[in-house]
mmCIF file of C-alpha atoms in Angstrom:
data_model
loop_
_atom_site.group_PDB
_atom_site.id
_atom_site.type_symbol
_atom_site.label_atom_id
_atom_site.label_comp_id
_atom_site.label_asym_id
_atom_site.label_seq_id
_atom_site.Cartn_x
_atom_site.Cartn_y
_atom_site.Cartn_z
ATOM 1 C CA MET A 1 -0.029 -0.120 -0.126
ATOM 2 C CA SER A 2 1.127 3.328 -0.943
ATOM 3 C CA ALA A 3 2.154 6.204 1.546
ATOM 4 C CA SER A 4 -1.255 7.836 0.998
ATOM 5 C CA SER A 5 -2.641 4.605 2.410
ATOM 6 C CA LEU A 6 -4.618 3.929 -0.847
ATOM 7 C CA TYR A 7 -4.224 0.814 -2.590
ATOM 8 C CA PRO A 8 -2.039 1.695 -6.188
ATOM 9 C CA PRO A 9 -4.056 2.311 -8.962
ATOM 10 C CA ILE A 10 -5.468 -0.300 -11.323
ATOM 11 C CA GLU A 11 -7.431 -0.802 -14.645
ATOM 12 C CA PRO A 12 -10.743 -2.367 -14.725
ATOM 13 C CA PHE A 13 -11.197 -5.718 -16.088
ATOM 14 C CA PHE A 14 -14.792 -4.889 -17.792
ATOM 15 C CA LYS A 15 -16.289 -1.660 -18.619
ATOM 16 C CA GLY A 16 -19.678 -1.680 -19.769
ATOM 17 C CA GLU A 17 -23.425 -0.346 -20.302
ATOM 18 C CA LEU A 18 -26.594 -1.201 -18.711
ATOM 19 C CA LYS A 19 -29.493 0.163 -20.271
ATOM 20 C CA VAL A 20 -31.903 1.022 -17.172
ATOM 21 C CA SER A 21 -35.031 2.332 -18.916
ATOM 22 C CA ASP A 22 -36.149 3.883 -22.199
ATOM 23 C CA LEU A 23 -33.665 7.162 -21.776
ATOM 24 C CA HIS A 24 -30.924 6.439 -19.476
ATOM 25 C CA THR A 25 -28.130 4.093 -20.029
ATOM 26 C CA ILE A 26 -25.826 3.285 -16.891
ATOM 27 C CA TYR A 27 -21.922 3.105 -17.476
ATOM 28 C CA TYR A 28 -20.217 0.634 -14.749
ATOM 29 C CA GLU A 29 -16.969 -0.859 -14.382
ATOM 30 C CA GLN A 30 -15.567 -3.495 -12.560
ATOM 31 C CA CYS A 31 -12.161 -3.836 -10.873
ATOM 32 C CA GLY A 32 -9.958 -6.162 -8.664
ATOM 33 C CA ASN A 33 -10.644 -9.938 -8.311
ATOM 34 C CA LYS A 34 -13.672 -10.957 -10.276
ATOM 35 C CA ASP A 35 -14.188 -13.699 -7.723
ATOM 36 C CA GLY A 36 -13.687 -11.299 -4.683
ATOM 37 C CA ILE A 37 -15.786 -9.765 -1.814
ATOM 38 C CA PRO A 38 -18.225 -7.901 -4.111
ATOM 39 C CA ALA A 39 -18.410 -4.276 -3.197
ATOM 40 C CA VAL A 40 -20.088 -1.070 -4.932
ATOM 41 C CA PHE A 41 -18.840 2.479 -4.994
ATOM 42 C CA LEU A 42 -21.303 4.989 -5.303
ATOM 43 C CA HIS A 43 -20.151 8.265 -5.885
ATOM 44 C CA GLY A 44 -21.033 11.729 -4.882
ATOM 45 C CA GLY A 45 -22.733 14.949 -6.459
ATOM 46 C CA PRO A 46 -25.212 13.624 -7.195
ATOM 47 C CA GLY A 47 -23.893 14.009 -10.739
ATOM 48 C CA GLY A 48 -20.334 13.714 -9.885
ATOM 49 C CA GLY A 49 -19.258 10.707 -11.773
ATOM 50 C CA ILE A 50 -16.679 8.197 -10.864
ATOM 51 C CA HIS A 51 -12.914 8.428 -11.069
ATOM 52 C CA GLU A 52 -9.742 6.228 -11.572
ATOM 53 C CA SER A 53 -8.776 6.993 -7.814
ATOM 54 C CA ASP A 54 -12.475 5.657 -6.909
ATOM 55 C CA ARG A 55 -10.666 2.213 -7.489
ATOM 56 C CA CYS A 56 -8.023 2.394 -4.805
ATOM 57 C CA PHE A 57 -9.850 2.356 -1.708
ATOM 58 C CA PHE A 58 -10.335 -1.341 -1.937
ATOM 59 C CA ASP A 59 -7.529 -4.376 -2.000
ATOM 60 C CA PRO A 60 -7.824 -5.754 -5.479
ATOM 61 C CA LYS A 61 -6.586 -9.004 -4.363
ATOM 62 C CA ALA A 62 -9.416 -9.372 -1.930
ATOM 63 C CA TYR A 63 -12.450 -7.209 -3.640
ATOM 64 C CA HIS A 64 -14.807 -7.206 -6.676
ATOM 65 C CA VAL A 65 -15.358 -3.533 -7.101
ATOM 66 C CA ILE A 66 -18.408 -2.300 -9.155
ATOM 67 C CA LEU A 67 -18.303 1.694 -9.776
ATOM 68 C CA ILE A 68 -21.020 3.123 -11.473
ATOM 69 C CA ASP A 69 -21.762 6.658 -13.241
ATOM 70 C CA GLN A 70 -25.178 7.369 -11.825
ATOM 71 C CA ARG A 71 -28.026 9.044 -14.306
ATOM 72 C CA GLY A 72 -26.558 11.701 -16.257
ATOM 73 C CA ALA A 73 -23.046 11.490 -14.876
ATOM 74 C CA GLY A 74 -19.782 10.747 -15.898
ATOM 75 C CA LYS A 75 -20.126 8.305 -19.227
ATOM 76 C CA SER A 76 -23.755 7.497 -18.484
ATOM 77 C CA THR A 77 -25.890 9.070 -21.034
ATOM 78 C CA PRO A 78 -27.723 11.234 -21.956
ATOM 79 C CA ALA A 79 -25.437 13.574 -20.314
ATOM 80 C CA PHE A 80 -26.461 15.736 -17.460
ATOM 81 C CA SER A 81 -30.209 14.712 -18.212
ATOM 82 C CA LEU A 82 -32.860 15.580 -15.350
ATOM 83 C CA GLU A 83 -35.613 13.693 -16.987
ATOM 84 C CA GLU A 84 -36.347 10.460 -15.127
ATOM 85 C CA ASN A 85 -33.753 11.400 -12.701
ATOM 86 C CA ASP A 86 -34.739 10.693 -8.867
ATOM 87 C CA THR A 87 -33.268 8.915 -5.848
ATOM 88 C CA TRP A 88 -35.548 6.089 -6.287
ATOM 89 C CA SER A 89 -34.522 5.433 -9.684
ATOM 90 C CA LEU A 90 -30.979 5.278 -8.963
ATOM 91 C CA VAL A 91 -31.765 2.840 -6.204
ATOM 92 C CA LYS A 92 -33.318 0.660 -8.909
ATOM 93 C CA ASP A 93 -30.330 1.060 -11.166
ATOM 94 C CA ILE A 94 -28.209 -0.026 -8.515
ATOM 95 C CA GLU A 95 -30.502 -3.329 -8.001
ATOM 96 C CA LYS A 96 -29.981 -3.785 -11.646
ATOM 97 C CA ILE A 97 -26.999 -3.952 -11.956
ATOM 98 C CA ARG A 98 -26.470 -6.122 -8.949
ATOM 99 C CA GLU A 99 -28.965 -8.772 -10.725
ATOM 100 C CA HIS A 100 -27.138 -8.319 -14.121
ATOM 101 C CA LEU A 101 -24.030 -9.511 -12.558
ATOM 102 C CA LYS A 102 -25.677 -12.057 -10.278
ATOM 103 C CA ILE A 103 -24.420 -10.814 -7.076
ATOM 104 C CA GLU A 104 -26.096 -11.863 -3.939
ATOM 105 C CA LYS A 105 -24.747 -9.188 -1.356
ATOM 106 C CA TRP A 106 -22.052 -6.536 -1.851
ATOM 107 C CA LEU A 107 -20.611 -3.979 0.564
ATOM 108 C CA VAL A 108 -21.900 -0.496 -0.153
ATOM 109 C CA PHE A 109 -19.188 2.386 0.092
ATOM 110 C CA GLY A 110 -20.308 5.875 -0.414
ATOM 111 C CA GLY A 111 -19.347 9.215 0.494
ATOM 112 C CA SER A 112 -21.330 12.910 0.463
ATOM 113 C CA TRP A 113 -23.881 12.390 -1.647
ATOM 114 C CA GLY A 114 -22.964 8.893 -2.263
ATOM 115 C CA SER A 115 -23.852 8.297 1.646
ATOM 116 C CA THR A 116 -27.142 9.529 0.935
ATOM 117 C CA LEU A 117 -27.584 6.968 -1.735
ATOM 118 C CA SER A 118 -26.142 4.093 0.322
ATOM 119 C CA LEU A 119 -28.507 4.955 3.020
ATOM 120 C CA ALA A 120 -31.575 5.210 0.735
ATOM 121 C CA TYR A 121 -30.616 1.806 -1.085
ATOM 122 C CA ALA A 122 -29.786 0.075 2.311
ATOM 123 C CA GLU A 123 -32.957 1.078 3.703
ATOM 124 C CA SER A 124 -34.891 -0.278 0.918
ATOM 125 C CA HIS A 125 -32.560 -3.251 0.487
ATOM 126 C CA ILE A 126 -31.197 -4.274 3.355
ATOM 127 C CA GLU A 127 -31.212 -8.000 2.625
ATOM 128 C CA ARG A 128 -28.661 -7.086 -0.247
ATOM 129 C CA VAL A 129 -26.545 -5.173 1.949
ATOM 130 C CA SER A 130 -23.239 -6.924 3.764
ATOM 131 C CA ALA A 131 -21.482 -3.860 5.090
ATOM 132 C CA LEU A 132 -21.608 0.113 4.903
ATOM 133 C CA VAL A 133 -18.604 2.336 4.544
ATOM 134 C CA LEU A 134 -20.164 6.095 4.862
ATOM 135 C CA ARG A 135 -17.808 9.317 4.375
ATOM 136 C CA GLY A 136 -18.920 12.904 4.739
ATOM 137 C CA ILE A 137 -22.781 12.478 5.775
ATOM 138 C CA PHE A 138 -25.542 13.793 3.817
ATOM 139 C CA MET A 139 -29.154 13.231 4.361
ATOM 140 C CA LEU A 140 -30.565 16.523 2.356
ATOM 141 C CA ARG A 141 -32.752 17.727 4.957
ATOM 142 C CA ASP A 142 -33.638 21.160 4.763
ATOM 143 C CA GLU A 143 -31.158 22.391 7.283
ATOM 144 C CA GLU A 144 -28.350 20.943 5.446
ATOM 145 C CA ILE A 145 -28.942 22.413 2.242
ATOM 146 C CA ARG A 146 -29.808 26.129 4.076
ATOM 147 C CA TRP A 147 -26.049 25.853 5.773
ATOM 148 C CA PHE A 148 -24.312 25.010 2.646
ATOM 149 C CA TYR A 149 -26.347 26.932 -0.214
ATOM 150 C CA GLN A 150 -27.816 29.574 1.532
ATOM 151 C CA GLU A 151 -25.709 30.985 4.424
ATOM 152 C CA GLY A 152 -23.958 29.330 6.813
ATOM 153 C CA ALA A 153 -20.648 28.217 5.203
ATOM 154 C CA SER A 154 -20.329 31.903 3.863
ATOM 155 C CA PHE A 155 -19.212 33.045 7.220
ATOM 156 C CA ILE A 156 -15.972 30.609 6.848
ATOM 157 C CA PHE A 157 -15.361 31.129 2.950
ATOM 158 C CA PRO A 158 -16.795 34.562 2.381
ATOM 159 C CA ASP A 159 -14.323 35.012 -0.424
ATOM 160 C CA LYS A 160 -15.426 31.703 -2.229
ATOM 161 C CA TRP A 161 -19.182 32.814 -1.448
ATOM 162 C CA GLU A 162 -18.982 36.065 -3.091
ATOM 163 C CA LYS A 163 -18.351 34.190 -6.380
ATOM 164 C CA TYR A 164 -20.893 31.740 -5.843
ATOM 165 C CA ILE A 165 -23.681 34.435 -5.707
ATOM 166 C CA GLU A 166 -22.436 36.899 -8.060
ATOM 167 C CA PRO A 167 -24.523 35.396 -11.018
ATOM 168 C CA ILE A 168 -27.864 35.792 -8.897
ATOM 169 C CA PRO A 169 -29.589 39.245 -8.515
ATOM 170 C CA GLU A 170 -29.949 40.836 -5.283
ATOM 171 C CA ASN A 171 -34.115 40.411 -5.560
ATOM 172 C CA GLU A 172 -33.243 36.540 -5.681
ATOM 173 C CA ARG A 173 -30.677 35.849 -3.367
ATOM 174 C CA HIS A 174 -33.378 34.799 -0.399
ATOM 175 C CA ASP A 175 -33.266 31.271 -2.321
ATOM 176 C CA PHE A 176 -30.385 30.527 -4.184
ATOM 177 C CA VAL A 177 -31.386 26.767 -4.818
ATOM 178 C CA SER A 178 -34.398 28.225 -6.587
ATOM 179 C CA ALA A 179 -32.756 31.102 -8.598
ATOM 180 C CA TYR A 180 -29.622 28.690 -9.554
ATOM 181 C CA TYR A 181 -32.453 26.001 -10.730
ATOM 182 C CA LYS A 182 -34.411 28.526 -13.009
ATOM 183 C CA ARG A 183 -30.855 28.986 -14.573
ATOM 184 C CA LEU A 184 -29.369 25.942 -14.716
ATOM 185 C CA THR A 185 -32.531 24.929 -16.310
ATOM 186 C CA GLY A 186 -33.259 27.826 -18.770
ATOM 187 C CA ASP A 187 -32.862 28.325 -22.630
ATOM 188 C CA ASP A 188 -29.786 30.577 -22.332
ATOM 189 C CA GLU A 189 -26.720 28.417 -23.088
ATOM 190 C CA SER A 190 -24.236 30.964 -21.839
ATOM 191 C CA VAL A 191 -26.306 31.365 -18.408
ATOM 192 C CA ARG A 192 -26.462 27.941 -17.902
ATOM 193 C CA LEU A 193 -22.922 27.529 -18.218
ATOM 194 C CA ARG A 194 -22.109 30.449 -16.270
ATOM 195 C CA CYS A 195 -24.238 29.400 -13.391
ATOM 196 C CA ALA A 196 -23.141 25.831 -13.428
ATOM 197 C CA LYS A 197 -19.512 26.813 -12.828
ATOM 198 C CA ALA A 198 -20.122 29.008 -10.183
ATOM 199 C CA TRP A 199 -22.093 26.439 -8.727
ATOM 200 C CA SER A 200 -19.418 23.898 -9.112
ATOM 201 C CA THR A 201 -16.641 26.151 -7.800
ATOM 202 C CA TRP A 202 -18.236 27.062 -4.713
ATOM 203 C CA GLU A 203 -18.158 23.120 -3.894
ATOM 204 C CA MET A 204 -14.679 22.339 -5.443
ATOM 205 C CA ALA A 205 -13.424 25.549 -3.211
ATOM 206 C CA THR A 206 -14.657 24.266 -0.053
ATOM 207 C CA CYS A 207 -14.740 20.700 0.038
ATOM 208 C CA ARG A 208 -10.783 20.561 1.702
ATOM 209 C CA LEU A 209 -9.725 21.703 4.979
ATOM 210 C CA LYS A 210 -7.422 23.727 2.887
ATOM 211 C CA VAL A 211 -8.182 25.042 -0.636
ATOM 212 C CA ASP A 212 -7.079 22.873 -3.280
ATOM 213 C CA PRO A 213 -6.661 25.009 -6.744
ATOM 214 C CA LEU A 214 -6.708 21.465 -8.438
ATOM 215 C CA LYS A 215 -10.239 20.661 -6.998
ATOM 216 C CA ILE A 216 -11.269 24.093 -8.090
ATOM 217 C CA ASN A 217 -9.964 23.632 -11.395
ATOM 218 C CA GLU A 218 -12.119 20.383 -11.993
ATOM 219 C CA ALA A 219 -15.044 22.999 -12.399
ATOM 220 C CA SER A 220 -13.831 24.559 -15.227
ATOM 221 C CA ASP A 221 -14.736 21.737 -17.314
ATOM 222 C CA ASP A 222 -18.024 22.397 -19.037
ATOM 223 C CA LYS A 223 -19.392 18.718 -19.060
ATOM 224 C CA PHE A 224 -18.598 18.260 -15.531
ATOM 225 C CA ALA A 225 -19.758 21.659 -14.304
ATOM 226 C CA LEU A 226 -22.844 21.125 -16.067
ATOM 227 C CA ALA A 227 -23.504 17.693 -15.028
ATOM 228 C CA PHE A 228 -22.760 18.414 -11.413
ATOM 229 C CA ALA A 229 -24.735 21.610 -11.397
ATOM 230 C CA ARG A 230 -27.707 20.896 -13.010
ATOM 231 C CA ILE A 231 -28.106 17.433 -11.376
ATOM 232 C CA GLU A 232 -27.390 18.433 -7.782
ATOM 233 C CA CYS A 233 -29.767 21.675 -8.125
ATOM 234 C CA HIS A 234 -32.384 19.201 -9.443
ATOM 235 C CA TYR A 235 -32.155 17.114 -6.653
ATOM 236 C CA PHE A 236 -32.050 19.893 -4.048
ATOM 237 C CA ILE A 237 -35.047 21.833 -5.115
ATOM 238 C CA ASN A 238 -36.899 18.451 -5.021
ATOM 239 C CA LYS A 239 -35.712 17.577 -1.177
ATOM 240 C CA GLY A 240 -34.184 14.712 -2.399
ATOM 241 C CA PHE A 241 -37.072 13.091 -3.155
ATOM 242 C CA PHE A 242 -37.518 12.134 0.382
ATOM 243 C CA THR A 243 -40.191 12.854 3.019
ATOM 244 C CA PRO A 244 -38.819 14.887 5.897
ATOM 245 C CA ASP A 245 -36.006 13.139 8.094
ATOM 246 C CA GLN A 246 -36.793 10.090 5.993
ATOM 247 C CA LEU A 247 -33.323 8.451 6.135
ATOM 248 C CA LEU A 248 -32.989 9.315 9.799
ATOM 249 C CA ASN A 249 -36.105 8.270 10.332
ATOM 250 C CA ASN A 250 -35.377 4.538 8.700
ATOM 251 C CA ALA A 251 -32.049 4.115 10.119
ATOM 252 C CA HIS A 252 -33.349 1.807 12.423
ATOM 253 C CA ILE A 253 -33.485 -0.818 9.614
ATOM 254 C CA ILE A 254 -29.785 -0.854 9.405
ATOM 255 C CA ARG A 255 -29.041 -0.796 13.335
ATOM 256 C CA GLU A 256 -31.754 -3.870 13.733
ATOM 257 C CA SER A 257 -30.237 -6.071 10.518
ATOM 258 C CA GLY A 258 -27.084 -5.971 12.559
ATOM 259 C CA ILE A 259 -24.450 -5.374 9.484
ATOM 260 C CA PRO A 260 -21.041 -3.865 10.284
ATOM 261 C CA VAL A 261 -21.280 -0.137 9.370
ATOM 262 C CA SER A 262 -18.566 2.646 9.393
ATOM 263 C CA ILE A 263 -18.885 5.885 9.666
ATOM 264 C CA ILE A 264 -16.227 8.109 8.854
ATOM 265 C CA GLN A 265 -16.636 12.321 8.924
ATOM 266 C CA GLY A 266 -14.112 15.287 8.795
ATOM 267 C CA ARG A 267 -14.182 17.331 11.904
ATOM 268 C CA TYR A 268 -14.012 20.709 9.734
ATOM 269 C CA ASP A 269 -16.429 19.562 6.747
ATOM 270 C CA VAL A 270 -18.145 22.757 5.721
ATOM 271 C CA VAL A 271 -20.015 20.776 2.481
ATOM 272 C CA CYS A 272 -21.812 18.358 5.057
ATOM 273 C CA PRO A 273 -21.302 19.276 8.370
ATOM 274 C CA ALA A 274 -20.277 16.756 11.378
ATOM 275 C CA LYS A 275 -23.860 17.255 13.156
ATOM 276 C CA THR A 276 -25.599 15.037 10.296
ATOM 277 C CA ALA A 277 -22.982 12.249 10.831
ATOM 278 C CA TRP A 278 -23.346 12.549 14.561
ATOM 279 C CA ASP A 279 -27.358 12.525 14.100
ATOM 280 C CA LEU A 280 -26.722 9.459 12.196
ATOM 281 C CA TYR A 281 -24.693 7.646 14.455
ATOM 282 C CA LYS A 282 -26.920 8.314 17.481
ATOM 283 C CA LYS A 283 -29.770 6.576 15.239
ATOM 284 C CA ILE A 284 -26.801 3.441 14.539
ATOM 285 C CA PRO A 285 -24.824 3.204 17.890
ATOM 286 C CA ASN A 286 -23.165 0.277 16.919
ATOM 287 C CA ALA A 287 -21.368 1.655 13.793
ATOM 288 C CA ASP A 288 -17.567 2.256 14.136
ATOM 289 C CA PHE A 289 -17.699 6.006 14.422
ATOM 290 C CA HIS A 290 -14.487 8.020 13.381
ATOM 291 C CA LEU A 291 -14.609 12.000 13.637
ATOM 292 C CA VAL A 292 -11.144 13.025 11.556
ATOM 293 C CA GLU A 293 -9.722 15.970 13.904
ATOM 294 C CA ASP A 294 -7.783 17.333 11.017
ATOM 295 C CA ALA A 295 -10.014 17.093 7.798
ATOM 296 C CA GLY A 296 -12.776 18.932 6.047
ATOM 297 C CA HIS A 297 -15.216 16.901 3.379
ATOM 298 C CA SER A 298 -12.854 15.428 0.569
ATOM 299 C CA THR A 299 -11.783 11.950 0.436
ATOM 300 C CA SER A 300 -8.423 12.916 -0.778
ATOM 301 C CA GLU A 301 -7.547 14.371 2.914
ATOM 302 C CA VAL A 302 -4.984 11.854 4.035
ATOM 303 C CA GLY A 303 -6.902 10.956 7.533
ATOM 304 C CA ILE A 304 -10.023 10.104 5.841
ATOM 305 C CA SER A 305 -8.712 8.106 3.049
ATOM 306 C CA LYS A 306 -6.802 6.199 5.715
ATOM 307 C CA LEU A 307 -9.792 5.318 7.506
ATOM 308 C CA LEU A 308 -11.553 4.271 4.510
ATOM 309 C CA VAL A 309 -9.013 1.845 3.698
ATOM 310 C CA GLN A 310 -8.548 0.506 7.006
ATOM 311 C CA ALA A 311 -12.734 0.241 7.128
ATOM 312 C CA THR A 312 -12.519 -2.086 3.764
ATOM 313 C CA ASP A 313 -9.348 -3.860 4.891
ATOM 314 C CA LYS A 314 -11.452 -4.889 8.073
ATOM 315 C CA TYR A 315 -14.255 -5.851 6.162
ATOM 316 C CA LYS A 316 -12.769 -8.108 3.673
ATOM 317 C CA THR A 317 -11.561 -10.011 6.810
ATOM 318 C CA ILE A 318 -14.948 -10.154 8.399
ATOM 319 C CA LEU A 319 -17.042 -10.758 4.899
ATOM 320 C CA SER A 320 -14.769 -13.549 3.616
ATOM 321 C CA LYS A 321 -15.649 -15.959 6.739
#
């Protein structure tokens, strides 16, 4: 294992697509040991897509890792489509891929929005989950959206906040999510792109304890910014397609199942503040809970990546018995 705690980069042994509706086709990869412990990686955003580094949280000799680009994200088509794009369609897509690959159970690994989707999947298909590894917990509650997209985080990153609010007129700044949604789904291509980059840059600029110019640069890519901003905003204005506190209220399903759970959270995570992870831990007190004292939101922070790998290493022993 490298000094960064991650396993060395690997190439997929299979890249494929699965048509999940008349409109959507999902891209997915299979990596590691095809006869190993099944694990599914659920990316953030929504709309973020998978990255090569996502393969490196798993021992490739022990795990059969499936990574999925969710609807409209990454290499899935049609790109950044909002039609037929909702949480419960994504949950069905995960099941379709599991069934397609003839997997009985798998470890579910997700961070940020990936943790949201992991919880939604586990609470509705607990019999198909062997373990949960969750990072940067996000349950898409109103208080979480208000904190990051309306006011709270602006007190910590006021300089970055000014760039985020710049495209929105003063008279619409009482509801940034609605104001952005109107523009991200509007007919003016230049406005869509400007707003997509402003929205995406705000998140990229705040996701680490120390601002990383390389993360900010990701938001300059037109395709990434449009998928990330449009799909995120679409989910947020629709409240994640959840009833209030749905994921937290149903967390007892996970607790009562007895499956092993790891929750890894940066103390200074501005994007998904630690209170959300703490609220979840109180509902699943049998989980392994780690609050990383010198980290923000990103998996690329050393303390977080180290604990994520430790979790998958621990579960490879438990799940292979």
